[in-house]
mmCIF file of C-alpha atoms in Angstrom:
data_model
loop_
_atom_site.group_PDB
_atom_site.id
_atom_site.type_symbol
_atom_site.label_atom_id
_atom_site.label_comp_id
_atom_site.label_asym_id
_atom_site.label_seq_id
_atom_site.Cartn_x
_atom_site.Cartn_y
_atom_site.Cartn_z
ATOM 1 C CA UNK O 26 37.477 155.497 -15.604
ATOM 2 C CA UNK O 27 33.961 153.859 -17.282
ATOM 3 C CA UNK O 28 33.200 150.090 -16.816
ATOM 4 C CA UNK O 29 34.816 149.040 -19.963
ATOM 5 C CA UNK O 30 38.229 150.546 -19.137
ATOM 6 C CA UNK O 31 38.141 149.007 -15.493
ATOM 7 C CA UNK O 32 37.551 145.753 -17.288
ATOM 8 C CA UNK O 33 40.683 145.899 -19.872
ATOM 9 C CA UNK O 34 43.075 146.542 -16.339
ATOM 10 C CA UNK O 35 41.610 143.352 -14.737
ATOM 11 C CA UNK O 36 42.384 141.410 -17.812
ATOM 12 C CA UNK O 37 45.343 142.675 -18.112
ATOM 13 C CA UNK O 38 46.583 142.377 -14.464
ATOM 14 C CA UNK O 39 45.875 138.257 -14.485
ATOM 15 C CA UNK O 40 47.745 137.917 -17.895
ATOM 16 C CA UNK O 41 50.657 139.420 -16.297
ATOM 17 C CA UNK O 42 50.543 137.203 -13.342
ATOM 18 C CA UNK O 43 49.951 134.226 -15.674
ATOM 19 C CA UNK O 44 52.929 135.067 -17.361
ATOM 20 C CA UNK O 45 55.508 135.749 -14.601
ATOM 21 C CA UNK O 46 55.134 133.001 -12.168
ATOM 22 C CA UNK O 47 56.782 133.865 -9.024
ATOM 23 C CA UNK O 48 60.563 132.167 -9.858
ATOM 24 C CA UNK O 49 61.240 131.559 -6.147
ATOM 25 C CA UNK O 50 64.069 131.999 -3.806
ATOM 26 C CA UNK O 51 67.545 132.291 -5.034
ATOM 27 C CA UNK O 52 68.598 129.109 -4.158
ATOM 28 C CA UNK O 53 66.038 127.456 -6.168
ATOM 29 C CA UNK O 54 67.205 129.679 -9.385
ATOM 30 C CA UNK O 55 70.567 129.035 -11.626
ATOM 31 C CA UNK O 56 73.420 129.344 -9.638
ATOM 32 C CA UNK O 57 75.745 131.279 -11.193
ATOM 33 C CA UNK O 58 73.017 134.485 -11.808
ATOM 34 C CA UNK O 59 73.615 134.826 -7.920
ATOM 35 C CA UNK O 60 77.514 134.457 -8.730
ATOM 36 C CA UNK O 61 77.486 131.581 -7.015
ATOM 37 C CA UNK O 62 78.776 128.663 -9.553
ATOM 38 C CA UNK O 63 80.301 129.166 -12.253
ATOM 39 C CA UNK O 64 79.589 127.916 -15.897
ATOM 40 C CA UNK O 65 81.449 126.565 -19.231
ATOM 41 C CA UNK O 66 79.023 128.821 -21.548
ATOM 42 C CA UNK O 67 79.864 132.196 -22.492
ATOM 43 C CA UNK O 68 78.378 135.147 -24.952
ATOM 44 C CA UNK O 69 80.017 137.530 -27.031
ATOM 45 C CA UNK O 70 82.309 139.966 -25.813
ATOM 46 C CA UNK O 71 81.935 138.084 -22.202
ATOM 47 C CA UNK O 72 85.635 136.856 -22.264
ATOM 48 C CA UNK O 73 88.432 139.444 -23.906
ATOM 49 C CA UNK O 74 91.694 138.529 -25.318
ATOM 50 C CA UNK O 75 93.831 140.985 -23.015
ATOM 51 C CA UNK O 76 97.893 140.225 -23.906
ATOM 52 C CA UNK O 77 99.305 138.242 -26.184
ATOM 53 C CA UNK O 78 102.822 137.600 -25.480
ATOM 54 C CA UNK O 79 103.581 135.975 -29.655
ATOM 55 C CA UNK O 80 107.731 136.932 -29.480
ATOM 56 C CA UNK O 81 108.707 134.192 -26.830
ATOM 57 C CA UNK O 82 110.372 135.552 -23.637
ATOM 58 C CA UNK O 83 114.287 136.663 -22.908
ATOM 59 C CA UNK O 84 116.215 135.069 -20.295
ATOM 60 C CA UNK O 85 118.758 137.059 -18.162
ATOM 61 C CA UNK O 86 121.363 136.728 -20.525
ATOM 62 C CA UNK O 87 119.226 137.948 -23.971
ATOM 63 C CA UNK O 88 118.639 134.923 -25.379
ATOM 64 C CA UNK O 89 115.120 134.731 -26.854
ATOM 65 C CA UNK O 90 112.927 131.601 -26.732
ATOM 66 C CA UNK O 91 110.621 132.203 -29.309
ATOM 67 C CA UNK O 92 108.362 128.814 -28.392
ATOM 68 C CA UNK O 93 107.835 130.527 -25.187
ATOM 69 C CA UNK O 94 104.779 132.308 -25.399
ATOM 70 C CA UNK O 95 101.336 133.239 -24.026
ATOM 71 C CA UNK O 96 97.690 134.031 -23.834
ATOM 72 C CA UNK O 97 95.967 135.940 -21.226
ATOM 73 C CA UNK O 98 92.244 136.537 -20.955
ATOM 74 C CA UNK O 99 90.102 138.219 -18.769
ATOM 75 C CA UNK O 100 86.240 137.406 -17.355
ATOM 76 C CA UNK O 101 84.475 140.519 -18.456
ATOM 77 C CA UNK O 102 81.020 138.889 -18.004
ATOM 78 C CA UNK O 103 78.474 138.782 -14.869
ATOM 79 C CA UNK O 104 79.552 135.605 -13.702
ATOM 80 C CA UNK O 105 82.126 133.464 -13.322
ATOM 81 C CA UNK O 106 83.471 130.838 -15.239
ATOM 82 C CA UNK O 107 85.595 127.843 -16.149
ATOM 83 C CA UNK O 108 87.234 128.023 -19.804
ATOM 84 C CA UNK O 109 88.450 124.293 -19.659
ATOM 85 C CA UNK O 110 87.878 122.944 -23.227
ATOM 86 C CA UNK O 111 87.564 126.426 -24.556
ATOM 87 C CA UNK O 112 89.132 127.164 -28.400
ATOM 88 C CA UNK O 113 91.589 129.177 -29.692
ATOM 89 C CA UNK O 114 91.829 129.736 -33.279
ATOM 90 C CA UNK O 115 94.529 131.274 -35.067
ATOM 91 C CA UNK O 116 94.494 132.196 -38.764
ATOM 92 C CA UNK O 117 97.089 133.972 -40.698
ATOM 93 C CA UNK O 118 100.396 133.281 -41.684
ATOM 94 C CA UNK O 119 99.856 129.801 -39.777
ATOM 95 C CA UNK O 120 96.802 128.550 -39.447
ATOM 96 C CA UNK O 121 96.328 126.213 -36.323
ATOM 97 C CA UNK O 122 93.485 125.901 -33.069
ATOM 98 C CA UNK O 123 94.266 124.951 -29.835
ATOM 99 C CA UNK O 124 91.826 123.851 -27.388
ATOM 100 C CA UNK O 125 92.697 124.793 -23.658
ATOM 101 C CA UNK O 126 92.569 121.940 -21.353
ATOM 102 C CA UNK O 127 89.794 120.432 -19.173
ATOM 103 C CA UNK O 128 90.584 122.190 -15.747
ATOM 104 C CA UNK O 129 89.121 122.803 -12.543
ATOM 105 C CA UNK O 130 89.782 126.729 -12.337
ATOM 106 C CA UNK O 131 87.139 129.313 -11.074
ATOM 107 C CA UNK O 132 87.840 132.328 -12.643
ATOM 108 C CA UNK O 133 85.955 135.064 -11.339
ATOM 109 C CA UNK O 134 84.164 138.278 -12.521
ATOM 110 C CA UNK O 135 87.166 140.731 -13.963
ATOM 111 C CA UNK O 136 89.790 138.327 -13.118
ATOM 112 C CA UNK O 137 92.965 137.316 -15.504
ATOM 113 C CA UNK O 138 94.099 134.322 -16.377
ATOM 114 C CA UNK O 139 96.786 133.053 -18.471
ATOM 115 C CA UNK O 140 97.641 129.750 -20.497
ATOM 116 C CA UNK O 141 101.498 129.701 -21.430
ATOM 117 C CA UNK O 142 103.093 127.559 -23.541
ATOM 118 C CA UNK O 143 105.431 125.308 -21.591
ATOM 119 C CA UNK O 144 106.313 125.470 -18.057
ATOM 120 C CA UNK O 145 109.855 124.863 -18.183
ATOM 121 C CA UNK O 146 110.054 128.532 -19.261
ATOM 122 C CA UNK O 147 109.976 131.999 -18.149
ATOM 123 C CA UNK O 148 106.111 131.352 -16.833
ATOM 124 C CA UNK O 149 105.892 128.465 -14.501
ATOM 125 C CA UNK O 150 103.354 129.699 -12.265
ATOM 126 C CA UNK O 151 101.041 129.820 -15.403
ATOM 127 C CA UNK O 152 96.832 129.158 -15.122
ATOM 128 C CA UNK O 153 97.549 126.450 -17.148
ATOM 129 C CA UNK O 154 99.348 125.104 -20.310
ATOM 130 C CA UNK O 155 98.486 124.846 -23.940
ATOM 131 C CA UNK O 156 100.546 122.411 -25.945
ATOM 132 C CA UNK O 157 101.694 123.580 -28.947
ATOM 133 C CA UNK O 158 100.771 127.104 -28.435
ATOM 134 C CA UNK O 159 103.030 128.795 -31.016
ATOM 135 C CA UNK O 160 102.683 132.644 -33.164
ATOM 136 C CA UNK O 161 104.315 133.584 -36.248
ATOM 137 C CA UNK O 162 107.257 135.458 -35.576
ATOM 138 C CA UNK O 163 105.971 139.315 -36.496
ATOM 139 C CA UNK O 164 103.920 138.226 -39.069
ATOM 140 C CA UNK O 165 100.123 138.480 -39.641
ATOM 141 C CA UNK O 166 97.621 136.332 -37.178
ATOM 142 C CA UNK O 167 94.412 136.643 -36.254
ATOM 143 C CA UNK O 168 93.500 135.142 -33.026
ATOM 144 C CA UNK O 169 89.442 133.640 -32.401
ATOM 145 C CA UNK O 170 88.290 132.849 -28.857
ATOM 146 C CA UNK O 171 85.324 130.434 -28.750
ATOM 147 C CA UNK O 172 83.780 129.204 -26.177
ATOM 148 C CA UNK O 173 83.425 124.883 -25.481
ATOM 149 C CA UNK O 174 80.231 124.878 -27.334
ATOM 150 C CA UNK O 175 82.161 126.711 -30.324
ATOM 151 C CA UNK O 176 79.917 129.897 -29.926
ATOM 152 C CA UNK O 177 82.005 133.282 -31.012
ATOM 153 C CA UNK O 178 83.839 135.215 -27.818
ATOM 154 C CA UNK O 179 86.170 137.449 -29.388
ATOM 155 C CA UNK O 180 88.494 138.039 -32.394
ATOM 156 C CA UNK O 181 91.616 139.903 -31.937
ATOM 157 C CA UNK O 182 94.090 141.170 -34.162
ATOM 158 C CA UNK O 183 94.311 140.625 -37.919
ATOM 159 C CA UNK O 184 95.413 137.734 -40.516
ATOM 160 C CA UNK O 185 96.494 140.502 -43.200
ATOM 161 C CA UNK O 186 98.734 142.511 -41.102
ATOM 162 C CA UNK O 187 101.604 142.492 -38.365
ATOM 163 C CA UNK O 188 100.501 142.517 -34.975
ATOM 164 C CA UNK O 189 99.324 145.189 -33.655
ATOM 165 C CA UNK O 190 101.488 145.662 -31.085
ATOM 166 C CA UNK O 191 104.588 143.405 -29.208
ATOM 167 C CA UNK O 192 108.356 143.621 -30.265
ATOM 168 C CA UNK O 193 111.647 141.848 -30.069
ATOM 169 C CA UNK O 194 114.536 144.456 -30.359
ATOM 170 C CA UNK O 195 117.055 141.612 -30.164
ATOM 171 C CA UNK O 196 117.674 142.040 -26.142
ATOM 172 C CA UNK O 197 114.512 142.808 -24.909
ATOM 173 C CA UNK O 198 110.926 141.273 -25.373
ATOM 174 C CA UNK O 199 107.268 143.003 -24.738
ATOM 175 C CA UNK O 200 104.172 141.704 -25.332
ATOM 176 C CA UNK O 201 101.017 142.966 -26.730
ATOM 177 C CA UNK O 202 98.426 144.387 -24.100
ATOM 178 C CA UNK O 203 95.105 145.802 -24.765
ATOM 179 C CA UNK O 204 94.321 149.140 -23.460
ATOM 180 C CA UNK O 205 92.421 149.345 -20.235
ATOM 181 C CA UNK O 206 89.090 151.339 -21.458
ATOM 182 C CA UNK O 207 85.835 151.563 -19.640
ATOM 183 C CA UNK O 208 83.985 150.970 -22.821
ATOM 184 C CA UNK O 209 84.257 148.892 -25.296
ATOM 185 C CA UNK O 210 87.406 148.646 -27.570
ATOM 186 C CA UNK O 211 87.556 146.009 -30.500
ATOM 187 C CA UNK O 212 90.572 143.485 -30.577
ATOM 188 C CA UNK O 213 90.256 143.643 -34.176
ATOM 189 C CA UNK O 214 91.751 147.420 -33.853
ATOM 190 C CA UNK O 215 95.130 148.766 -33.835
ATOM 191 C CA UNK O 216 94.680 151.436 -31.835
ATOM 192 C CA UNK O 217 93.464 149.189 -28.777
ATOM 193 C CA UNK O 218 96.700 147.760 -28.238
ATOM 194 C CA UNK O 219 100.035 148.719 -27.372
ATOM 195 C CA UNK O 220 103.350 147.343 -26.179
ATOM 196 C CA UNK O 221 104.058 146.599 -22.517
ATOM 197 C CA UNK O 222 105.158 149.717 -21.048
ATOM 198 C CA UNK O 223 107.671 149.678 -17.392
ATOM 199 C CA UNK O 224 105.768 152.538 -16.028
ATOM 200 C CA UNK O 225 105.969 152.583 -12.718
ATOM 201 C CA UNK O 226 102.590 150.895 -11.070
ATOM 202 C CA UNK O 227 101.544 150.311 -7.343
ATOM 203 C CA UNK O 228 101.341 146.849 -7.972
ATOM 204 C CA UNK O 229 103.802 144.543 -9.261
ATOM 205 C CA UNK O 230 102.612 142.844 -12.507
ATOM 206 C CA UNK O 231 105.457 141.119 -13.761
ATOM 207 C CA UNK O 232 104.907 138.776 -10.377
ATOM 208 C CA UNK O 233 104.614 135.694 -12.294
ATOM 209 C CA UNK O 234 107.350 135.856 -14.954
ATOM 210 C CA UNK O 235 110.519 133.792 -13.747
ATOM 211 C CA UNK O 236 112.733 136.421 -11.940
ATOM 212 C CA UNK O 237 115.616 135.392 -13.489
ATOM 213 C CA UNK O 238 113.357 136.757 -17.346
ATOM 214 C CA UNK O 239 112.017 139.841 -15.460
ATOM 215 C CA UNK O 240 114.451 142.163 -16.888
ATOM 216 C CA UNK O 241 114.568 140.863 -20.127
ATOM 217 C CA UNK O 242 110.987 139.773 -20.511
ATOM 218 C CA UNK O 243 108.458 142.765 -20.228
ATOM 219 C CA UNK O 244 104.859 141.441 -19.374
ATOM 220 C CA UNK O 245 102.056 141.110 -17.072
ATOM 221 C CA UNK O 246 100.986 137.605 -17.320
ATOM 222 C CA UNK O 247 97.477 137.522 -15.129
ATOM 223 C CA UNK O 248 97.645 140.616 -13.609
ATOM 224 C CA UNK O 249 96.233 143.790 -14.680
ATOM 225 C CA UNK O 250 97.847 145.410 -17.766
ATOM 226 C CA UNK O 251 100.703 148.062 -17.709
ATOM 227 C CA UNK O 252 99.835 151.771 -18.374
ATOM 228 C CA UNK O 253 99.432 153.430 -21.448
ATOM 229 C CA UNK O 254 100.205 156.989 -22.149
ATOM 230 C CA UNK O 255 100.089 157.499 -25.990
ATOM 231 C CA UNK O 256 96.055 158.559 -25.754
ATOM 232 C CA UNK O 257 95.559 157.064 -28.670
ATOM 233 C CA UNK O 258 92.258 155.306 -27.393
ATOM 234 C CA UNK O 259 91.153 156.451 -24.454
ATOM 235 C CA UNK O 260 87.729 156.678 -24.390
ATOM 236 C CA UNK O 261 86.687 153.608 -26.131
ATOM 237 C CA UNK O 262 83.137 153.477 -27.868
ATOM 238 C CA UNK O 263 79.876 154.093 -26.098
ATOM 239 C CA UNK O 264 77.944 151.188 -28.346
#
């Protein structure tokens, strides 16, 4: 290598160290890179909408309470985080947004949690409550996660259509779960939802329905979502 070229790599070798100062240990960084604290903040895609139960529950005896309803949601991002004063929007065939309340609850990396309704129901070991949470009954909505400084999380479903998935058969209730993919899978699609399934799993994850609603009520409130065999999505998208 000449002079000249010798020269260019010293120049460039102090610009690089004047532009990456050392950042220091970790416990002089932000906390929650190290997954140590959590924060409020959240980016796109960081949080998914992962059941919707919008039909009310069943008790024992059939009857449906359709005011008895829920959200679950689950931490998809790199750290963890508190979704006190987080929004809800719903627009459809009602338009309303709900705002879930101040709270001090952790929830970690790939974690559920769910907000319910009321807690005089068939969930009253819920993550927390939502007043007022209510869905059409089988018609269109379109449900908006935001995070607490209003930035976009996730849409799910769709404001010109039925949802995508979720019934009431007149004994028996099931709620709309999103399909456990690897990659990807937009809430906005059909295809990446289905209706609870009682597949046999090694896990119980009807745990925190009321048992008196489990055989009526068909859901996995903040546990891991039930199988799905149709193979309509399996793959997901590699974007």
């Amino acid at each position: 290598m000449n002079s000249q070229g010798t020269r260019r790599w010293v120049v460039f070798g102090v610009l690089a160290m004047g532009c990456n100062p050392d950042p220091g240990e970790v416990d002089e960084q932000v906390g929650y890179r190290a997954g140590t604290e959590s924060t409020s903040s959240g980016e796109r895609g960081s949080v998914k909408i992962s059941e919707v139960l919008w039909a009310g529950s069943s008790s024992g005896r059939g009857e449906r309470d359709p005011t008895d309803v829920f959200v679950e949601l689950r931490n998809e991002s790199a750290f963890p985080l508190n979704l006190g004063g987080w929004f809800l929007e719903m627009e459809g065939a009602v338009n309303q947004t709900w705002r879930i309340p101040e709270n001090d609850l952790v929830v970690a990396v790939g974690e559920h949690v769910f907000f319910a309704a009321k807690a005089d129901g068939c969930f009253p070991d819920a993550d927390g409550y939502i007043e007022g949470l209510r869905f059409p009954d089988g018609d269109a909505f379109r449900l908006t996660l935001m995070d607490a400084d209003e930035r976009l999380i996730e849409p799910v479903g769709d404001d010109s259509m039925p949802p995508m998935a979720g019934v009431w058969d007149t004994v028996r209730v099931r709620s709309m779960e999103r399909i456990e993919i690897m990659f990807g899978g937009y809430g906005t699609e059909p295809q990446a939802w289905h209706h609870y399934t009682d597949a046999p799993v090694d896990v119980p994850n009807n745990d925190r329905i009321k048992a008196s609603c489990r055989g009526t009520t068909f859901a996995s409130p903040g546990r891991a979502n039930s199988p799905d065999y149709s193979g309509a999505f399996a793959s997901g998208n590699l974007e």
